[in-house]
mmCIF file of N, CA and C in Angstrom:
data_model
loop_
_atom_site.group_PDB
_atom_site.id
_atom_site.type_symbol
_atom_site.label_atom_id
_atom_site.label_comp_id
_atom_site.label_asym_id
_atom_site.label_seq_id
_atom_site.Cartn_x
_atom_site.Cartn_y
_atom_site.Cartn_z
ATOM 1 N N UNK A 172 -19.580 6.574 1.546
ATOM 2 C CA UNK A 172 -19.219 5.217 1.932
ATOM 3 C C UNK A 172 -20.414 4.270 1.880
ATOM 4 N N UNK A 173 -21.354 4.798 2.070
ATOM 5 C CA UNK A 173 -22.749 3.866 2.428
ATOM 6 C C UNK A 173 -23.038 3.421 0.619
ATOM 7 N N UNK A 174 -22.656 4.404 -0.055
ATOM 8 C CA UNK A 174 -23.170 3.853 -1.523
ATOM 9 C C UNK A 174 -22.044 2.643 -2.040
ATOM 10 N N UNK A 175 -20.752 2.902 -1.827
ATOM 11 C CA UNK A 175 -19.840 2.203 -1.795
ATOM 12 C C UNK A 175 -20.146 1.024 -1.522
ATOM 13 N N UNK A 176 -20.441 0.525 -0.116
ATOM 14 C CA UNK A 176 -20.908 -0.878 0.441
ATOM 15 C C UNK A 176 -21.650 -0.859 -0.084
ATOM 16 N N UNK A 177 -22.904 -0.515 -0.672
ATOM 17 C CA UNK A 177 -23.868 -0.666 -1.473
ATOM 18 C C UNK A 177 -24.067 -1.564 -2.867
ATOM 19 N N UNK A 178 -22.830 -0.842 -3.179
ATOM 20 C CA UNK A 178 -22.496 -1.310 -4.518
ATOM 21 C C UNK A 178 -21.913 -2.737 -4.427
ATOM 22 N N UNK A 179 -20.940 -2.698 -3.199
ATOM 23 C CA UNK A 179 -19.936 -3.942 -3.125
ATOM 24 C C UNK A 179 -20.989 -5.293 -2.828
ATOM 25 N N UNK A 180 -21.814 -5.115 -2.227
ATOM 26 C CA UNK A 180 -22.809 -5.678 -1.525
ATOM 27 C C UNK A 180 -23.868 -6.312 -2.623
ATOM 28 N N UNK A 181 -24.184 -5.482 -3.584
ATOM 29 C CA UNK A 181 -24.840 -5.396 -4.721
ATOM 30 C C UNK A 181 -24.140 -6.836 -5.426
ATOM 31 N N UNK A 182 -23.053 -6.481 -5.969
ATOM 32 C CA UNK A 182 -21.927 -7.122 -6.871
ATOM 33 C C UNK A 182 -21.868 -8.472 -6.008
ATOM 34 N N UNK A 183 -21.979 -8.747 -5.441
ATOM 35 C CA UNK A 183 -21.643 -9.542 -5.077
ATOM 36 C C UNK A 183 -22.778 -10.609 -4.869
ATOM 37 N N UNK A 184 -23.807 -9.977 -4.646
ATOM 38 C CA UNK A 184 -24.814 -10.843 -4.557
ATOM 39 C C UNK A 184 -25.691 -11.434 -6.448
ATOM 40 N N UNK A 185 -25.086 -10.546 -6.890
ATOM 41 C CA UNK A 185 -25.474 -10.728 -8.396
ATOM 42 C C UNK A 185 -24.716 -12.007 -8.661
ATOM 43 N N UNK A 186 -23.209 -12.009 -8.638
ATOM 44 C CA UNK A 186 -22.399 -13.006 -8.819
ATOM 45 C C UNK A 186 -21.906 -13.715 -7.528
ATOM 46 N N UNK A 187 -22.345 -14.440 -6.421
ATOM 47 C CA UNK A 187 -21.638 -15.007 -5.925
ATOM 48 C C UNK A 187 -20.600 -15.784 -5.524
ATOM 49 N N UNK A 188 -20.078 -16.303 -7.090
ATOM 50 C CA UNK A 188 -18.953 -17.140 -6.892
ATOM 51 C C UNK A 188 -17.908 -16.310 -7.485
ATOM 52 N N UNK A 189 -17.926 -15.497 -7.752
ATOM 53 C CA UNK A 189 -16.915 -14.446 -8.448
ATOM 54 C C UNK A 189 -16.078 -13.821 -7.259
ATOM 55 N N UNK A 190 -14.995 -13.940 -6.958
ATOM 56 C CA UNK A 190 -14.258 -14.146 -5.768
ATOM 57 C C UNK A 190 -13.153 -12.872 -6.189
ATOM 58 N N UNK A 191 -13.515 -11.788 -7.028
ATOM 59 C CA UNK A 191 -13.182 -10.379 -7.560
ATOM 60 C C UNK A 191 -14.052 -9.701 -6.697
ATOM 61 N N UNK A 192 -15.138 -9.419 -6.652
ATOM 62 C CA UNK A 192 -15.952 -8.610 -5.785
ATOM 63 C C UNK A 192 -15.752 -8.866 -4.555
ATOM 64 N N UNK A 193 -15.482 -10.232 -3.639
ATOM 65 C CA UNK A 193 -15.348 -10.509 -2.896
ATOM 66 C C UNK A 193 -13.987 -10.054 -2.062
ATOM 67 N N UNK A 194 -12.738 -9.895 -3.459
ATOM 68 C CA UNK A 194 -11.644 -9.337 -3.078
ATOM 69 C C UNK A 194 -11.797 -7.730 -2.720
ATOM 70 N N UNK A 195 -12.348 -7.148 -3.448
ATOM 71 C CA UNK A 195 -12.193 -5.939 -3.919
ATOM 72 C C UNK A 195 -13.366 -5.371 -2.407
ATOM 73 N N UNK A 196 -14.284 -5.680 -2.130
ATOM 74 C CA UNK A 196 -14.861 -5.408 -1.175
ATOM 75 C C UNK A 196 -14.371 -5.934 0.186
ATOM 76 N N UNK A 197 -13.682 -6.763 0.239
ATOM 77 C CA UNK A 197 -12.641 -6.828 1.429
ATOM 78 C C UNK A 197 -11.537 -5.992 1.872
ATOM 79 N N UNK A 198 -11.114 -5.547 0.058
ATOM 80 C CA UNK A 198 -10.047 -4.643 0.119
ATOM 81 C C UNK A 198 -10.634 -2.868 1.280
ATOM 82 N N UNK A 199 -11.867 -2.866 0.388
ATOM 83 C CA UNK A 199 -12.438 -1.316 1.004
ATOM 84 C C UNK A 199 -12.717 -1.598 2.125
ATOM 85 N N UNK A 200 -12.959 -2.682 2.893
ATOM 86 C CA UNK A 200 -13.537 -3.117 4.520
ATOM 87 C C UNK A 200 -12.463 -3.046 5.112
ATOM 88 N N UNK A 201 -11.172 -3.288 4.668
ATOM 89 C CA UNK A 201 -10.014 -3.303 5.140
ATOM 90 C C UNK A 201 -9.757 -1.676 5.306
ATOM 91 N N UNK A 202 -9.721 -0.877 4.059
ATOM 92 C CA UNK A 202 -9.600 0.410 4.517
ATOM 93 C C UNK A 202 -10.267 1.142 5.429
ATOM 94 N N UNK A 203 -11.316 0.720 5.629
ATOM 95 C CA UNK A 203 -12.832 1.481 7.037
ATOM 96 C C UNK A 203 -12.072 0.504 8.303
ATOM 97 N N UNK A 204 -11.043 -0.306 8.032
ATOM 98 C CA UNK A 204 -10.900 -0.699 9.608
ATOM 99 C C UNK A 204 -11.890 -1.751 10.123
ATOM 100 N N UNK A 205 -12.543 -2.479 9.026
ATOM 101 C CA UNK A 205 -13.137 -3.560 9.901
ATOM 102 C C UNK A 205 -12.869 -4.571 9.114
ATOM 103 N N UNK A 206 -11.682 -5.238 9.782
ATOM 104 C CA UNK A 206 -10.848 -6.388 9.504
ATOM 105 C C UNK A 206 -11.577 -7.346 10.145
ATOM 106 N N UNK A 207 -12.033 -7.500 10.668
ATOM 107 C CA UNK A 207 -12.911 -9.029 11.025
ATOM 108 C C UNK A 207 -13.778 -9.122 9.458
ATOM 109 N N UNK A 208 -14.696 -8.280 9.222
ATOM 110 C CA UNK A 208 -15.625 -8.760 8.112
ATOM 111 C C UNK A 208 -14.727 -8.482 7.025
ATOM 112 N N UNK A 209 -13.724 -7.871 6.629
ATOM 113 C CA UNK A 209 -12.898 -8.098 5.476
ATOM 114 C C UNK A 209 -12.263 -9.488 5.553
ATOM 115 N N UNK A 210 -11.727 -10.182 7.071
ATOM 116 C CA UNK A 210 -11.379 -11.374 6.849
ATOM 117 C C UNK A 210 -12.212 -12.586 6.412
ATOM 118 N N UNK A 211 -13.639 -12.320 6.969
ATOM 119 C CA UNK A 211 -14.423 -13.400 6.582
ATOM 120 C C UNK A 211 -14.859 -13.058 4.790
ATOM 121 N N UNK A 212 -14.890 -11.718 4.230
ATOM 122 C CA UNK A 212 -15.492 -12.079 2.316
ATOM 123 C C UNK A 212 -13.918 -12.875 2.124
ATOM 124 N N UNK A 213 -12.611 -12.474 2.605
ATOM 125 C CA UNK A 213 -11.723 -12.749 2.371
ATOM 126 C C UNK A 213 -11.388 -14.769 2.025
ATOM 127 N N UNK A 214 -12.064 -15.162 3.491
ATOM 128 C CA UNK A 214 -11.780 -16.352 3.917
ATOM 129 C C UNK A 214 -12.967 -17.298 3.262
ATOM 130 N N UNK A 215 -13.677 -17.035 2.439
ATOM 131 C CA UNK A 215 -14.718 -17.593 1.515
ATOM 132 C C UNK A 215 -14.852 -17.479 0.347
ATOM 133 N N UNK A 216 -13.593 -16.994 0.078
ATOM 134 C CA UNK A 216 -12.927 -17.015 -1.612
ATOM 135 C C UNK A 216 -12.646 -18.348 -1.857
ATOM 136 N N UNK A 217 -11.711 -19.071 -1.272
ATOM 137 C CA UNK A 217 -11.001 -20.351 -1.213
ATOM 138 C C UNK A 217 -11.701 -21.583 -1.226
ATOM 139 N N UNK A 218 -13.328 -21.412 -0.832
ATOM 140 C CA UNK A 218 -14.072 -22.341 -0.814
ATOM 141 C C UNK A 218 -14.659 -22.476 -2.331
ATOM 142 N N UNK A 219 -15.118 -21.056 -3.293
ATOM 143 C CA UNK A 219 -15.323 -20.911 -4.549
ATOM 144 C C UNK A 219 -14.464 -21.028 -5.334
ATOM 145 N N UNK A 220 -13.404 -20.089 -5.376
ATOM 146 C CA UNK A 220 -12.475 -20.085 -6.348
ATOM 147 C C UNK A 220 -11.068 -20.655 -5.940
ATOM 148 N N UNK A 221 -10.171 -20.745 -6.578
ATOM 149 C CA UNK A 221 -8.976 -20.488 -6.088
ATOM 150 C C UNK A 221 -8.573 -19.102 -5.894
ATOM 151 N N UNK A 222 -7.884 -19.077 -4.682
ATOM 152 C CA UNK A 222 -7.774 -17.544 -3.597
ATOM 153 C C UNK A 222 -6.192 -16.672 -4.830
ATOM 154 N N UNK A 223 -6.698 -15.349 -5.052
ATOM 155 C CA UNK A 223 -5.405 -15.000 -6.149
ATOM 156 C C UNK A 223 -3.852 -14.674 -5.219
ATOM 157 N N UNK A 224 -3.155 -14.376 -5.932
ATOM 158 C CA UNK A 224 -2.032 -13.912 -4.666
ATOM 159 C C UNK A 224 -2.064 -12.820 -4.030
ATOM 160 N N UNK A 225 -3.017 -11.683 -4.962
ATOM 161 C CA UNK A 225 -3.384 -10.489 -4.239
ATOM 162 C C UNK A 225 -4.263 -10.746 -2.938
ATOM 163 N N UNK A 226 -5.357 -11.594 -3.212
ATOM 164 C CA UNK A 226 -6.345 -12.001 -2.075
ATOM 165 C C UNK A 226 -5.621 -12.562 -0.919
ATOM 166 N N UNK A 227 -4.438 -13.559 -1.080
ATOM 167 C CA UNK A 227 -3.543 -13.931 0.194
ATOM 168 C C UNK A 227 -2.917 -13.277 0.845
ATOM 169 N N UNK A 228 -2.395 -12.083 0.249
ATOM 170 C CA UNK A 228 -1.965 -11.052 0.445
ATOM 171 C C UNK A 228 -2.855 -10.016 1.837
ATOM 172 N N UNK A 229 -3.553 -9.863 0.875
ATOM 173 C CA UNK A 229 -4.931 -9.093 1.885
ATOM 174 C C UNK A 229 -4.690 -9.895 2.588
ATOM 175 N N UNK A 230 -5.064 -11.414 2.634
ATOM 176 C CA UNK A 230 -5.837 -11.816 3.775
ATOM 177 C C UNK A 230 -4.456 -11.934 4.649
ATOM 178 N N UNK A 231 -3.516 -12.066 4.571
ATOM 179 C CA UNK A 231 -2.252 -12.233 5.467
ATOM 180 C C UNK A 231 -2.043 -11.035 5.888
ATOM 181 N N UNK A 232 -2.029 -9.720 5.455
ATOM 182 C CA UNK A 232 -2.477 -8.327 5.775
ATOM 183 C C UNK A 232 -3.242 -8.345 7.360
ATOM 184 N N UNK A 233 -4.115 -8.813 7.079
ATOM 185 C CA UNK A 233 -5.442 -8.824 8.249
ATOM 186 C C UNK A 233 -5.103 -9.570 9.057
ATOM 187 N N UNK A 234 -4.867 -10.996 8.928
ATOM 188 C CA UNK A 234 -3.998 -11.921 10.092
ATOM 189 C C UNK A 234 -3.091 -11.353 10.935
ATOM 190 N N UNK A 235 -1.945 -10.359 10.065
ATOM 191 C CA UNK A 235 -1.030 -10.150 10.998
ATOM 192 C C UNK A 235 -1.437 -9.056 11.750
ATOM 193 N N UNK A 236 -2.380 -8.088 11.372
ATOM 194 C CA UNK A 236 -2.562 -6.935 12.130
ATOM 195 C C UNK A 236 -3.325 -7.426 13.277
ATOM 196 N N UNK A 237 -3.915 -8.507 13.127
ATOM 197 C CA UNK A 237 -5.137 -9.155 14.401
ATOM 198 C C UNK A 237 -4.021 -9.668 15.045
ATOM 199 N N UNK A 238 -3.059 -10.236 14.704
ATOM 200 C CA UNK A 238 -2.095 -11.010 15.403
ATOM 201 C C UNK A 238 -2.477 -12.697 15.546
ATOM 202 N N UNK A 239 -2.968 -12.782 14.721
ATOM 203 C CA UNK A 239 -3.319 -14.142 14.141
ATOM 204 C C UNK A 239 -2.366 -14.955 13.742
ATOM 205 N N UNK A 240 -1.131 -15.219 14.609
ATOM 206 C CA UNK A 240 0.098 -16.101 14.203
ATOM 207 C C UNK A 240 -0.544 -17.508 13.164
ATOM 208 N N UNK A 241 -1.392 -18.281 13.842
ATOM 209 C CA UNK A 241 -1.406 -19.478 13.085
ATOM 210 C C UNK A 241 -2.096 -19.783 12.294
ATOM 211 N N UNK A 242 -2.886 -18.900 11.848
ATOM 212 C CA UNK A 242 -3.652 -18.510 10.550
ATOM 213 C C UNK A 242 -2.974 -17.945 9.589
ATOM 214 N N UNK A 243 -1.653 -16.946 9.717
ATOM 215 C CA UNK A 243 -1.142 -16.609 9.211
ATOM 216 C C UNK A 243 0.256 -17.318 8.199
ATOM 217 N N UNK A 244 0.714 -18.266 9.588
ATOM 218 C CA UNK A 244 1.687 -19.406 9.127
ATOM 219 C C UNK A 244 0.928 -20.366 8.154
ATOM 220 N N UNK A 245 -0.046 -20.970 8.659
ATOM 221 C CA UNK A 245 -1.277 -21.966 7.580
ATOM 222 C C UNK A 245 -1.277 -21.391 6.128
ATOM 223 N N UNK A 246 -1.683 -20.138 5.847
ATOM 224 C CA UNK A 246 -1.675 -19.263 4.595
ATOM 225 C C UNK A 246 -0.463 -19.401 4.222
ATOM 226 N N UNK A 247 0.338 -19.049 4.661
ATOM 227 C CA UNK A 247 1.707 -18.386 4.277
ATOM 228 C C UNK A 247 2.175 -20.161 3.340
ATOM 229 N N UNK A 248 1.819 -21.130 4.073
ATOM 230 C CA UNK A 248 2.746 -22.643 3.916
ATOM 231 C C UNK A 248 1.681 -23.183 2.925
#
């Protein structure tokens, strides 16, 4: 796992506005269970790129499990 974040961490800092690494390493933060920092690479896509539907996805994923009603409705609309 440590090389994993490594890598994601890596990628991302090479390309910063590339909002693929950003997904994709939210995705694996999401699987380790730490949905706070998967929500924030998540929630700084939207400022670079336009956010994909997979990425809203995730990120509405994470909202609802936090129980984040109005973050979730905001996304959703």
């Amino acid at each position: 796992h440590g090389k994993a974040e490594e890598f994601f961490k890596r990628a991302i800092n090479l390309k910063p506005i590339d909002s693929k690494s950003k997904f994709y390493y939210a995705r694996w933060l999401k699987g380790q269970g730490r949905l706070d920092e998967a929500r924030s690479h998540l929630e700084l896509i939207p400022r670079t790129q336009e956010m994909t539907l997979s990425a809203r996805h995730l990120l509405m994923g994470i909202y609802s499990l936090q129980s984040n009603r109005s973050a979730l409705e905001s996304l959703a609309s």
